[in-house]
CSV table of C-alpha atoms and ligand atoms in Angstrom, one decimal:
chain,number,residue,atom,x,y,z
A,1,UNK,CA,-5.4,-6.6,-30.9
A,2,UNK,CA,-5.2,-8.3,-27.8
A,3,UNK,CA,-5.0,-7.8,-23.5
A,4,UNK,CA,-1.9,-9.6,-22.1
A,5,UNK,CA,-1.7,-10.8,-18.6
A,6,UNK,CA,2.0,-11.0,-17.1
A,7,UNK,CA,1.2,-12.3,-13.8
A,8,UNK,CA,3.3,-14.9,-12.8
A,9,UNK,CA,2.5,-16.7,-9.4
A,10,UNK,CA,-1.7,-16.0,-10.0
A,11,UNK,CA,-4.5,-17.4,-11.7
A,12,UNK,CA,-4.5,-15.4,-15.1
A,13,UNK,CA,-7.2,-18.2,-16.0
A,14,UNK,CA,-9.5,-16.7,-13.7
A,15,UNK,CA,-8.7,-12.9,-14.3
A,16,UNK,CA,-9.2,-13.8,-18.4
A,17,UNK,CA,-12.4,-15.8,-17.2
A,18,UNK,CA,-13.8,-12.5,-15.7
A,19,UNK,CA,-12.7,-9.9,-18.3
A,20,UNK,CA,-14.2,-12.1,-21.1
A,21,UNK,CA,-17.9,-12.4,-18.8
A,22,UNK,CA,-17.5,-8.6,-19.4
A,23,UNK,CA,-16.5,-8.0,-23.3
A,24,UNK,CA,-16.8,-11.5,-24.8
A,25,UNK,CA,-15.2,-10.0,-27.7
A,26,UNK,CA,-12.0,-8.9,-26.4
A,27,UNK,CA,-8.9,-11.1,-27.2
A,28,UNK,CA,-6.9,-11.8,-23.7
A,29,UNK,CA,-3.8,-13.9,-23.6
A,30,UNK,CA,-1.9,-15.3,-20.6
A,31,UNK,CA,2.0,-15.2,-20.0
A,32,UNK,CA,4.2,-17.1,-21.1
A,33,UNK,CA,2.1,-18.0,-24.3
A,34,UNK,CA,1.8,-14.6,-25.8
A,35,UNK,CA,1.7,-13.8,-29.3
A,36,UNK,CA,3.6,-10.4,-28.3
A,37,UNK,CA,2.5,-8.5,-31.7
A,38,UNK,CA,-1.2,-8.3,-30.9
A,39,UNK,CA,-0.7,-6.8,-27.9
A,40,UNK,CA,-2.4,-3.5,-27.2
A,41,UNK,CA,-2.8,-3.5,-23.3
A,42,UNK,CA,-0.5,-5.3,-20.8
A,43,UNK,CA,-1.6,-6.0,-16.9
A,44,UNK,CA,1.6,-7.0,-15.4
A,45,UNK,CA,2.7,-7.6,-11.6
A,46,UNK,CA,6.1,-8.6,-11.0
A,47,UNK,CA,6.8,-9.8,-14.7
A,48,UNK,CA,9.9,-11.6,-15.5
A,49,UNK,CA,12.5,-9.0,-16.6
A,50,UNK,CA,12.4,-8.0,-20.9
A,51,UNK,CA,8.4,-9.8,-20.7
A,52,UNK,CA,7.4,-6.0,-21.8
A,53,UNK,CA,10.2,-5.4,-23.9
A,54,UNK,CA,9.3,-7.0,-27.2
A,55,UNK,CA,6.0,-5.9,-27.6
A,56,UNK,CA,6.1,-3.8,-30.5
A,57,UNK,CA,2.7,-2.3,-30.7
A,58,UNK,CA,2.3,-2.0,-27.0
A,59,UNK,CA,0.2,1.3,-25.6
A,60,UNK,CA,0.1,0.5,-22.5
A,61,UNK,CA,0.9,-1.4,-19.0
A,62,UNK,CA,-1.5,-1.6,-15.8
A,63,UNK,CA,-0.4,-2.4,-12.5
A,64,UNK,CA,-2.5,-5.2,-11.3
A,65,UNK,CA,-2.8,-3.0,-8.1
A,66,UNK,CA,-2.3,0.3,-6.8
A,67,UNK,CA,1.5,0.3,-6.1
A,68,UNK,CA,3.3,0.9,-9.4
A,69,UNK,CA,7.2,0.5,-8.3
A,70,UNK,CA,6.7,-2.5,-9.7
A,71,UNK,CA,6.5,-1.5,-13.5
A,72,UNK,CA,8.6,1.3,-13.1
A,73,UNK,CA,11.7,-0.3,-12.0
A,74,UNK,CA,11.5,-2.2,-14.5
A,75,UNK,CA,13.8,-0.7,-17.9
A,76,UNK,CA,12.8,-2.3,-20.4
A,77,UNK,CA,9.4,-0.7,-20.4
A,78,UNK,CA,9.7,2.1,-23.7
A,79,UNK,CA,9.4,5.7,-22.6
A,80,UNK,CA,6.3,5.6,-25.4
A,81,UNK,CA,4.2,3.4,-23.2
A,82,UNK,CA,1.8,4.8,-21.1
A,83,UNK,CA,1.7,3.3,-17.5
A,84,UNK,CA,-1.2,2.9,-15.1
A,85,UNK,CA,-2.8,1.6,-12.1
A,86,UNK,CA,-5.7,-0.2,-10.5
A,87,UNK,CA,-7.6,1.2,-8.2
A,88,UNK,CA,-11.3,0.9,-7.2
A,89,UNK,CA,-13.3,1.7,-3.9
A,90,UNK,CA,-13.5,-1.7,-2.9
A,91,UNK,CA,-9.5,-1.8,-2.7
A,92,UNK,CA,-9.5,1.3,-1.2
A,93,UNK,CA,-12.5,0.1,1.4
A,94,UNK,CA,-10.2,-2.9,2.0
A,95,UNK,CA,-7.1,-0.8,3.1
A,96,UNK,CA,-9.5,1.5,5.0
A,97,UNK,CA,-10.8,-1.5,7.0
A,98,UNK,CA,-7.5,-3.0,7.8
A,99,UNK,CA,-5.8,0.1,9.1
A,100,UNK,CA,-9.2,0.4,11.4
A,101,UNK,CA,-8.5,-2.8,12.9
A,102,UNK,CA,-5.1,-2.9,13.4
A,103,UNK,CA,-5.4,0.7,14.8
A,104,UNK,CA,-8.5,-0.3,17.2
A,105,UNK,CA,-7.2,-2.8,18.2
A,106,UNK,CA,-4.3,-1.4,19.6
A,107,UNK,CA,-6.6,1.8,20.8
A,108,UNK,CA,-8.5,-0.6,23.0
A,109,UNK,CA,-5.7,-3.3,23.8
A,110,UNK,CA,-7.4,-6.2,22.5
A,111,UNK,CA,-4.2,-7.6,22.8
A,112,UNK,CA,-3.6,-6.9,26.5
A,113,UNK,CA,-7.0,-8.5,27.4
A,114,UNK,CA,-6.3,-12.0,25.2
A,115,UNK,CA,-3.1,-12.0,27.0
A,116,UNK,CA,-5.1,-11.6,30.3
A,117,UNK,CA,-7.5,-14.1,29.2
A,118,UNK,CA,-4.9,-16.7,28.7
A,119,UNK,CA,-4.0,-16.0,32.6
A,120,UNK,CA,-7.8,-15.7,33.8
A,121,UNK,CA,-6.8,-12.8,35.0
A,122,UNK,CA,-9.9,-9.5,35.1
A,123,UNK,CA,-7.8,-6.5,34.7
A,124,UNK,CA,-9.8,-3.5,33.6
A,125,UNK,CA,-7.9,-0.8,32.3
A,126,UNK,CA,-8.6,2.8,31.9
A,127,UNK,CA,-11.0,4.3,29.3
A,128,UNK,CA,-9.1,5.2,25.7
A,129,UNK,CA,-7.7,8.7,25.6
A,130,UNK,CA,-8.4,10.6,22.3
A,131,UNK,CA,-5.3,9.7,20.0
A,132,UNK,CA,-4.3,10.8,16.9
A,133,UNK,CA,-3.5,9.4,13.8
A,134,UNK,CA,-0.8,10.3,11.6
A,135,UNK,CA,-0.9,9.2,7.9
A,136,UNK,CA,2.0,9.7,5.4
A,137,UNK,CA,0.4,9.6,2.2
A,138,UNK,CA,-3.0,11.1,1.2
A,139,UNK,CA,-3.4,9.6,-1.9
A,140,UNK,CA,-6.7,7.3,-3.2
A,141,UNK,CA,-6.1,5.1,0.1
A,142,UNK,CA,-4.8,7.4,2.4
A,143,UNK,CA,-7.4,10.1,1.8
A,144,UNK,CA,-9.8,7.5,2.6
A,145,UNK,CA,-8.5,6.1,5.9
A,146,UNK,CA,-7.6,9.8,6.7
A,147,UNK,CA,-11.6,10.7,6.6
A,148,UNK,CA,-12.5,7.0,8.5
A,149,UNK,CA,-10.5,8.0,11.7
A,150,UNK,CA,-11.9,11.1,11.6
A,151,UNK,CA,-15.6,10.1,11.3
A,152,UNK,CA,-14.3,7.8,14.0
A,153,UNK,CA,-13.5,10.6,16.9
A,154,UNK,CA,-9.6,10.4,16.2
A,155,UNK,CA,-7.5,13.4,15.0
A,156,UNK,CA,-6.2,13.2,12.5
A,157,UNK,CA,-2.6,14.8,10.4
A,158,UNK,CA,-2.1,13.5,6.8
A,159,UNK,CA,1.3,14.3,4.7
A,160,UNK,CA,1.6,14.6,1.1
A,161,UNK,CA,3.2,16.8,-1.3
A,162,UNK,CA,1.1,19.1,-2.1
A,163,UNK,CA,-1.4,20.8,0.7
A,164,UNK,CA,-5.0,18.9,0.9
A,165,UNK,CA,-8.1,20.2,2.2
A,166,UNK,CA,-10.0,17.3,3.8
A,167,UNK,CA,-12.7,17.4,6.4
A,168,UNK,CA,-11.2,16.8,9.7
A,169,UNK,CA,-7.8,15.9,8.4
A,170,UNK,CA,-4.7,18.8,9.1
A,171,UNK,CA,-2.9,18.7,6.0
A,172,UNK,CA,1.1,19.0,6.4
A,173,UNK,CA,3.6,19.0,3.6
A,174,UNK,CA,7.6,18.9,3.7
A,175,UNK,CA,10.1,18.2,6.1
A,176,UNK,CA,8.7,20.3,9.2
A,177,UNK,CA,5.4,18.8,8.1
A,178,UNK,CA,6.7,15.4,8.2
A,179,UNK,CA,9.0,16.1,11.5
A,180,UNK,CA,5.0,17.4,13.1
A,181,UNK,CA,3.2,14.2,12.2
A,182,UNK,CA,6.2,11.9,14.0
A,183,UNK,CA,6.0,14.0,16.9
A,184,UNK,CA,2.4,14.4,17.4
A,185,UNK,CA,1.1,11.0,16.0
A,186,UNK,CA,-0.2,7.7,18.3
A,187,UNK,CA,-0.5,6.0,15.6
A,188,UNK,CA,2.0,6.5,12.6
A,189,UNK,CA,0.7,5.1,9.4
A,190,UNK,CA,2.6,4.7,6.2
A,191,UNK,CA,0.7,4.7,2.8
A,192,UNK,CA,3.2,6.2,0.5
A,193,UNK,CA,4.5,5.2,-2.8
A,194,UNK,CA,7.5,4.2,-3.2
A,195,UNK,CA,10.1,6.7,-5.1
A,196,UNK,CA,13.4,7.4,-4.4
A,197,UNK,CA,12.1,10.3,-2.3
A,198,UNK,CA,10.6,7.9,0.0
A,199,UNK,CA,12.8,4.9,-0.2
A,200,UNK,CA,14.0,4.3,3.7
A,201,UNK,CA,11.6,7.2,5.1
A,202,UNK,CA,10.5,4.8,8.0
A,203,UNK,CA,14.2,5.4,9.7
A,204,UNK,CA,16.0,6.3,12.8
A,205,UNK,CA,16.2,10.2,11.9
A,206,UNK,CA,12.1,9.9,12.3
A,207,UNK,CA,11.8,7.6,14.8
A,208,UNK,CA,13.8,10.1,17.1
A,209,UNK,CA,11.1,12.6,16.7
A,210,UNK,CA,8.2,10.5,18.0
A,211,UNK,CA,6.6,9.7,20.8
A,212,UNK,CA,7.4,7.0,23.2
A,213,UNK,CA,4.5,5.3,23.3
A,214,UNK,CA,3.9,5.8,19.0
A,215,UNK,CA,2.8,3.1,16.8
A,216,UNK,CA,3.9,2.8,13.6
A,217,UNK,CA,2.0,0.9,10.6
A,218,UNK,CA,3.3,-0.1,7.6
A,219,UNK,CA,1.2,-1.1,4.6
A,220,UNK,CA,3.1,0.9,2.0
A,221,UNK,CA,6.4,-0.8,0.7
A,222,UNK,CA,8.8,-3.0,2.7
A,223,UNK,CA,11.6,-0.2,1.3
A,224,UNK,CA,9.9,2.7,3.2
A,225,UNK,CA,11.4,0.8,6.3
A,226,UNK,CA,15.0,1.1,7.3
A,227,UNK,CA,14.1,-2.3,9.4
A,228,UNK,CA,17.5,-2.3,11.4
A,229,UNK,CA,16.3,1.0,12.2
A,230,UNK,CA,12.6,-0.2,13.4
A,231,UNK,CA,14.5,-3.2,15.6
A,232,UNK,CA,16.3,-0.7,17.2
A,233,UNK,CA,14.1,1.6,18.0
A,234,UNK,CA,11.9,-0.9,19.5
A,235,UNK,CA,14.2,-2.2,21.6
A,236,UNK,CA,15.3,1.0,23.3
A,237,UNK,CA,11.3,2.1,23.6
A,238,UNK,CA,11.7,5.0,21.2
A,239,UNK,CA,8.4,3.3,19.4
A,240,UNK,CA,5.5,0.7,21.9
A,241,UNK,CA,5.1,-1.6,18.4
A,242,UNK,CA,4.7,-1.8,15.3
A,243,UNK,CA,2.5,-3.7,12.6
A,244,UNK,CA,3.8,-4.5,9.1
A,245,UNK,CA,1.9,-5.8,6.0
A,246,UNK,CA,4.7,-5.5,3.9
A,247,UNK,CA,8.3,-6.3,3.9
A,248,UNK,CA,12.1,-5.8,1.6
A,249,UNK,CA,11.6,-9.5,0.9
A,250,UNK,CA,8.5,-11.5,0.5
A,251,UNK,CA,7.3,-14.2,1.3
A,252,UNK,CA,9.4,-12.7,4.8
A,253,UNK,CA,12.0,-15.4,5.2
A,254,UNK,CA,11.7,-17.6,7.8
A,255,UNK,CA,14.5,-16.7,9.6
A,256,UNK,CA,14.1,-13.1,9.6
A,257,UNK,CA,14.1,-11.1,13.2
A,258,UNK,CA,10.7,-9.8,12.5
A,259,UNK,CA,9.0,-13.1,12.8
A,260,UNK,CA,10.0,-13.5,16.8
A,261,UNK,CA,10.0,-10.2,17.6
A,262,UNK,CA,7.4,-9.2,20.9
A,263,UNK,CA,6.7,-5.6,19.5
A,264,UNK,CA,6.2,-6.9,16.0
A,265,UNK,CA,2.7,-7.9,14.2
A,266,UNK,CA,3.2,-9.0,10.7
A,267,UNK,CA,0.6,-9.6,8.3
A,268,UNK,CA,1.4,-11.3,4.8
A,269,UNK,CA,0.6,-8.4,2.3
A,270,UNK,CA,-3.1,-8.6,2.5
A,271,UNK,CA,-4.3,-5.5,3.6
A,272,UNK,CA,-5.9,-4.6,0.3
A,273,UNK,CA,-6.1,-7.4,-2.1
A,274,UNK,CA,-6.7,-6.9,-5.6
A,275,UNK,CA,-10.3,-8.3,-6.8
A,276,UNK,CA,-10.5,-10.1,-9.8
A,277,UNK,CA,-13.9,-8.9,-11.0
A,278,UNK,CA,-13.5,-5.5,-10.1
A,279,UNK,CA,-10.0,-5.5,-11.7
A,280,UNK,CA,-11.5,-6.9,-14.9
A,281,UNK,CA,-13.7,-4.1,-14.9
A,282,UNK,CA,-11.1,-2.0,-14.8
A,283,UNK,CA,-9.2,-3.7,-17.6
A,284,UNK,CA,-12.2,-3.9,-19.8
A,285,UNK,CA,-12.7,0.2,-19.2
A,286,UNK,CA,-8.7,0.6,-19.9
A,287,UNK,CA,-8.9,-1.2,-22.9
A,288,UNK,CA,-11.7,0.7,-24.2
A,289,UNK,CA,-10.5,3.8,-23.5
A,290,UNK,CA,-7.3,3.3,-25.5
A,291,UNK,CA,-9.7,2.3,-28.7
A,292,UNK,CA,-11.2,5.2,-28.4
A,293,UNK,CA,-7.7,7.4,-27.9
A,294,UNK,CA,-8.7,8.3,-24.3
A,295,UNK,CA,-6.4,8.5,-21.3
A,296,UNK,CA,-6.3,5.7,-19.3
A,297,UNK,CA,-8.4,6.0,-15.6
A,298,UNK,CA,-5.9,6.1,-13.2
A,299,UNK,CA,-2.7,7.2,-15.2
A,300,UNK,CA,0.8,7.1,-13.5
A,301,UNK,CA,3.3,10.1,-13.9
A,302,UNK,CA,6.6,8.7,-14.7
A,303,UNK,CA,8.5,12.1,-13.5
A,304,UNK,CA,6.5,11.9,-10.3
A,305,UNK,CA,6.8,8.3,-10.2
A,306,UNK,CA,3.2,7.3,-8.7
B,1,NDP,P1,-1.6,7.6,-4.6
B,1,NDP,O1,-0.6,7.7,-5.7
B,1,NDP,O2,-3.0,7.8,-4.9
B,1,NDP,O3,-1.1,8.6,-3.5
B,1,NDP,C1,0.2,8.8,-3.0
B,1,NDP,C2,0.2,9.8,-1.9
B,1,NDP,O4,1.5,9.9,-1.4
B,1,NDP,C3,-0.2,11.2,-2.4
B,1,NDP,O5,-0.9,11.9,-1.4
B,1,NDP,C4,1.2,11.9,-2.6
B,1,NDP,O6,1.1,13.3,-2.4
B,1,NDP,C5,1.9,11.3,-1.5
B,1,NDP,N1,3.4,11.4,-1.7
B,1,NDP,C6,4.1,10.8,-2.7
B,1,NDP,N2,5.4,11.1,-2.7
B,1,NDP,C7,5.5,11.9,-1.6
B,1,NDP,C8,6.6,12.6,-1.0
B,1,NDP,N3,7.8,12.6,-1.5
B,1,NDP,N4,6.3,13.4,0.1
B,1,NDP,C9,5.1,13.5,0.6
B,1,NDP,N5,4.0,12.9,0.1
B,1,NDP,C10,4.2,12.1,-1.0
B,1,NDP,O7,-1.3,6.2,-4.0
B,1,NDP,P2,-2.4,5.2,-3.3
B,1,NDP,O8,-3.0,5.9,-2.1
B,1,NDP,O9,-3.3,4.6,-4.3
B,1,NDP,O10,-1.5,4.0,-2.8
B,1,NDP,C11,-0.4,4.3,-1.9
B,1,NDP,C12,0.5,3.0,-1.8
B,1,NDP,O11,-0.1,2.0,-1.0
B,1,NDP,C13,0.8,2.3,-3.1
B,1,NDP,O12,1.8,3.0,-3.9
B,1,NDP,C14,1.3,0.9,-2.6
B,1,NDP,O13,2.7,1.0,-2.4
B,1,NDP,C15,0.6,0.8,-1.3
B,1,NDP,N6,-0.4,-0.3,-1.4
B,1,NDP,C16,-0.3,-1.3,-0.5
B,1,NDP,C17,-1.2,-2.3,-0.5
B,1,NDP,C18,-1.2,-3.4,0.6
B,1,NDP,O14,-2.0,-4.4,0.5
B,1,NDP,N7,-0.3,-3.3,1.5
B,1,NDP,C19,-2.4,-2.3,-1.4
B,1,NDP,C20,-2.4,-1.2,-2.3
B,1,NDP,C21,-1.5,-0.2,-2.2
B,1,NDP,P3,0.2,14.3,-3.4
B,1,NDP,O15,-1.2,13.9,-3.1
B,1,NDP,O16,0.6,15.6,-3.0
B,1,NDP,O17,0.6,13.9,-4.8
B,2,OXD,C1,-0.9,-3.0,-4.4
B,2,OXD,C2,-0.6,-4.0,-3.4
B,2,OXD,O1,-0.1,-2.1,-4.7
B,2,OXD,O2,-1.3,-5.0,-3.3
B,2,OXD,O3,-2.1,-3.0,-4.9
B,2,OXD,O4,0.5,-3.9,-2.8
């Protein structure tokens, strides 16, 4: 029985290389040479369509990151197969980091000052007022970020489906819950799935609700964001900016209005990167927990689907 890397694009020499350091016994074959009737234990990220398909004694598929749209728009996947995700604190740390500096940044207009800089001009501005921070999405990274800003002086609202009780963080759920956070946050930050419940969430019908001088941050899925919607919005001051790590279509195409846009700061889906070593750990865990008949760490719920 083998592990079968689908990762077209990256180095699946490098992720077998560290998943063998850790079980030298373990049989781990790279796409497209796969002898697809060993396989026990897939790790795919956007695999060719039908890759998963004709893998007869297949148990499972990992996502080889946190998001799972991925695997689950795909239909070739059998219902039988059990799907799930990886996520460790180090990719979580990552997103937590990101979202702090894009966020203080802003906070203390580090971009105001470069540009005064540029002019050798000395413009002090007036101290930071406390802002909040609104985060849709309290899952393994958004619970995270949500307890950062708070340890950082910010206030914090988080949205999620079902109520939370963090430190520091006011929980909301549902649409009121959701209509609160856009009126109340600064800082409007997404980190949801995405599901057909939250396909397009980022649109006009929320942007209404917020305030003037909001900023909204997207590291969630490029589908989240109605981005006609986001242009507009911009450009009649309903939101002061925005900063996007992820996009409908990537690599962003060069001639896309995001790319020139003054209110707009993109960043080419980095802001949590998948680790090779720490993912192999994970595989290696995965793999052993299916020998053993045990459910997989981070286990995605089809139904749900996250
Ligand atoms: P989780 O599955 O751990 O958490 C998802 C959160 O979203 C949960 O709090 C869940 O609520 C909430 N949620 C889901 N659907 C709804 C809904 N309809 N209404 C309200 N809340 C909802 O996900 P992660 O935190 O691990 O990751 C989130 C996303 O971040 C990933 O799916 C991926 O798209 C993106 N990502 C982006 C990266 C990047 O580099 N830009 C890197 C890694 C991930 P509840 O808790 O009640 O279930
Ligand atoms: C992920 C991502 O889902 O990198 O892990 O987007």
């Amino acid at each position: 029985m083998s592990i079968a890397l689908i990762l077209p694009g990256r180095n699946m020499a490098a992720l077998r290389a560290a998943i063998k350091a850790r079980d030298s016994a373990v049989t781990v074959q790279c796409w497209p040479e796969l002898e697809t009737g060993a396989v026990r234990l897939a790790v795919a990220w956007q695999q060719p369509p039908d890759a998963l398909a004709r893998m007869l004694r297949l148990e499972a598929v990992l996502s080889f990151g946190a998001g799972v749209d991925g695997l689950l728009q795909d239909k070739s996947l059998p219902e039988r197969v059990a799907l799930g995700r990886i996520v460790y604190p180090g990719l979580v740390g990552q997103m937590g980091e990101y979202l702090a500096a894009v966020v203080l940044a802003r906070h203390r207009r580090l971009r105001d000052y470069a540009a005064d800089q540029r002019a050798r001009r000395w413009r002090p501005r007036s101290a930071p007022s406390t802002a909040t921070v609104g985060i849709l999405g309290l899952g393994e990274l958004g619970r995270f970020a949500a307890q950062r800003f708070h340890q950082m002086g910010f206030r914090v609202l988080g949205w999620s489906r079902k109520p939370k009780i963090l430190k520091g963080v006011t929980s909301l759920t549902g649409a009121n819950g959701l209509q609160r956070i856009a009126q109340e946050a600064d800082f409007l930050l997404c980190l949801l799935p995405l599901t057909p419940a939250t396909r397009g969430i980022l649109n006009a019908g929320l942007f209404q609700f917020c305030k003037r001088d909001a900023f909204l941050v997207n590291a969630g899925r490029g589908d989240h964001l109605v981005e006609s919607h986001l242009i507009q919005a911009l450009d009649e001051g309903r939101l002061s900016g925005a900063c996007l790590d992820v996009f409908q279509d990537e690599p962003l195409p060069g001639d896309h209005p995001f790319w020139a846009h003054p209110r707009i700061h993109i960043t080419p889906h980095v802001a949590s990167v998948t680790d090779n070593d720490a993912a192999a750990a994970c595989i290696v865990e995965d793999y052993r927990r299916l020998g053993a008949g045990k459910p997989l760490q981070h286990p995605v719920d089809r139904e749900r689907g996250y």
